[in-house]
Amino acid sequence: LPRLRSLLLNGNELIEVPPGLATHLPDLETLAIHDNMITALPPDLPFLANLTLLFAFNNSIAYVDPALRTLWPRLSLVDLSNNPSSCVRVADVQSSSTLQLQVACECAHTYVGTDACVP
């Protein structure tokens, strides 16, 4: 499986992404983990050098670790919509002019300027 380019784990009632994606799937370009019950993005996502598409909508992701900001410049599309609180700082993704970020701040937060997701 090291040459696998697309991993579709959508609709499997997962609560987490299996660990070791970067180790076992170094050529991964597309990760579809939508329509599950995942609570956090995998911490090893930044180590997937070829990843360009991330579909993580319709999950239970309440927080996106700022450490994942190193990932944004390489991605062309990230869909985090329909999560309890898909609040990603706009400033964290500005370095990528080609990134399509689909986020619905369904929590009690709204983007203000480029610096914060505030109540």
Short mmCIF file of C-alpha atoms in Angstrom, two decimals:
data_model
loop_
_atom_site.label_atom_id
_atom_site.label_comp_id
_atom_site.label_asym_id
_atom_site.label_seq_id
_atom_site.Cartn_x
_atom_site.Cartn_y
_atom_site.Cartn_z
CA LEU A 1 0.00 0.00 0.00
CA PRO A 2 2.87 2.51 0.11
CA ARG A 3 1.96 3.69 -3.42
CA LEU A 4 -1.69 4.34 -2.55
CA ARG A 5 -2.70 7.84 -3.65
CA SER A 6 -6.30 8.05 -2.42
CA LEU A 7 -7.71 6.77 0.87
CA LEU A 8 -11.47 6.86 1.23
CA LEU A 9 -12.59 6.19 4.79
CA ASN A 10 -15.82 8.13 4.60
CA GLY A 11 -19.04 6.87 6.20
CA ASN A 12 -17.45 4.25 8.45
CA GLU A 13 -18.43 5.61 11.90
CA LEU A 14 -14.75 6.14 12.74
CA ILE A 15 -13.91 8.14 15.86
CA GLU A 16 -10.27 8.57 14.86
CA VAL A 17 -8.09 8.14 11.80
CA PRO A 18 -5.87 5.08 12.01
CA PRO A 19 -2.39 6.14 13.16
CA GLY A 20 0.67 6.00 10.94
CA LEU A 21 -0.71 7.45 7.72
CA ALA A 22 2.55 9.19 6.87
CA THR A 23 4.59 6.09 7.60
CA HIS A 24 2.41 3.60 5.75
CA LEU A 25 1.03 5.79 2.95
CA PRO A 26 3.78 8.26 1.98
CA ASP A 27 2.36 8.91 -1.52
CA LEU A 28 -1.15 9.78 -0.32
CA GLU A 29 -2.65 12.71 -2.25
CA THR A 30 -6.33 12.52 -1.26
CA LEU A 31 -7.72 11.76 2.19
CA ALA A 32 -11.48 11.45 2.52
CA ILE A 33 -12.50 11.01 6.15
CA HIS A 34 -15.87 12.76 5.92
CA ASP A 35 -19.17 11.50 7.34
CA ASN A 36 -17.66 9.85 10.41
CA MET A 37 -17.44 10.76 14.10
CA ILE A 38 -13.79 11.84 14.08
CA THR A 39 -12.93 14.33 16.82
CA ALA A 40 -9.48 15.51 15.65
CA LEU A 41 -7.38 15.61 12.52
CA PRO A 42 -4.45 13.16 12.60
CA PRO A 43 -1.28 14.79 13.94
CA ASP A 44 0.87 13.24 11.22
CA LEU A 45 -0.95 15.00 8.35
CA PRO A 46 1.89 17.52 7.84
CA PHE A 47 4.21 14.61 7.08
CA LEU A 48 2.14 13.55 4.07
CA ALA A 49 4.23 15.48 1.54
CA ASN A 50 1.93 14.76 -1.43
CA LEU A 51 -1.41 15.44 0.24
CA THR A 52 -3.44 18.02 -1.72
CA LEU A 53 -7.09 17.19 -0.92
CA LEU A 54 -8.56 16.76 2.57
CA PHE A 55 -12.25 16.03 3.00
CA ALA A 56 -13.13 16.04 6.71
CA PHE A 57 -16.67 17.43 6.69
CA ASN A 58 -19.57 16.00 8.71
CA ASN A 59 -17.50 14.84 11.67
CA SER A 60 -17.13 15.87 15.32
CA ILE A 61 -13.96 17.94 14.94
CA ALA A 62 -14.18 20.65 17.57
CA TYR A 63 -10.63 22.00 17.29
CA VAL A 64 -7.93 22.17 14.64
CA ASP A 65 -4.46 22.14 16.12
CA PRO A 66 -2.52 25.26 15.00
CA ALA A 67 0.50 22.99 14.49
CA LEU A 68 -1.24 21.73 11.36
CA ARG A 69 -0.75 25.15 9.72
CA THR A 70 2.37 23.80 7.98
CA LEU A 71 -0.01 21.64 5.98
CA TRP A 72 -2.18 24.41 4.52
CA PRO A 73 0.27 25.76 1.87
CA ARG A 74 0.48 22.35 0.19
CA LEU A 75 -3.25 21.71 -0.01
CA SER A 76 -5.55 22.79 -2.81
CA LEU A 77 -8.79 21.95 -0.96
CA VAL A 78 -9.74 21.42 2.68
CA ASP A 79 -13.37 20.82 3.61
CA LEU A 80 -14.03 21.05 7.35
CA SER A 81 -17.66 22.08 7.06
CA ASN A 82 -20.39 20.67 9.27
CA ASN A 83 -18.22 20.06 12.30
CA PRO A 84 -19.10 21.40 15.75
CA SER A 85 -16.48 24.12 15.57
CA SER A 86 -14.41 24.24 12.43
CA CYS A 87 -12.57 27.39 13.46
CA VAL A 88 -9.33 27.76 11.58
CA ARG A 89 -7.62 31.12 11.80
CA VAL A 90 -7.70 32.89 8.47
CA ALA A 91 -4.14 34.07 9.09
CA ASP A 92 -3.05 30.44 9.24
CA VAL A 93 -4.13 29.76 5.68
CA GLN A 94 -3.26 33.05 3.96
CA SER A 95 0.13 31.78 2.84
CA SER A 96 -1.60 29.55 0.30
CA SER A 97 -3.25 31.54 -2.46
CA THR A 98 -4.55 28.37 -4.14
CA LEU A 99 -6.18 26.77 -1.08
CA GLN A 100 -9.94 26.42 -1.16
CA LEU A 101 -10.95 26.28 2.50
CA GLN A 102 -14.52 25.27 3.19
CA VAL A 103 -15.36 25.95 6.80
CA ALA A 104 -18.63 26.54 8.54
CA CYS A 105 -18.17 28.12 11.95
CA GLU A 106 -21.23 26.58 13.50
CA CYS A 107 -19.98 27.33 16.96
CA ALA A 108 -20.53 30.72 18.53
CA HIS A 109 -17.53 32.14 16.69
CA THR A 110 -17.13 34.28 13.61
CA TYR A 111 -14.06 35.33 11.69
CA VAL A 112 -13.02 38.92 12.30
CA GLY A 113 -10.25 40.29 10.13
CA THR A 114 -7.44 37.82 9.61
CA ASP A 115 -6.29 37.30 13.16
CA ALA A 116 -8.92 35.56 15.19
CA CYS A 117 -11.99 33.47 15.45
CA VAL A 118 -13.89 35.37 18.13
CA PRO A 119 -17.31 35.09 19.84
#
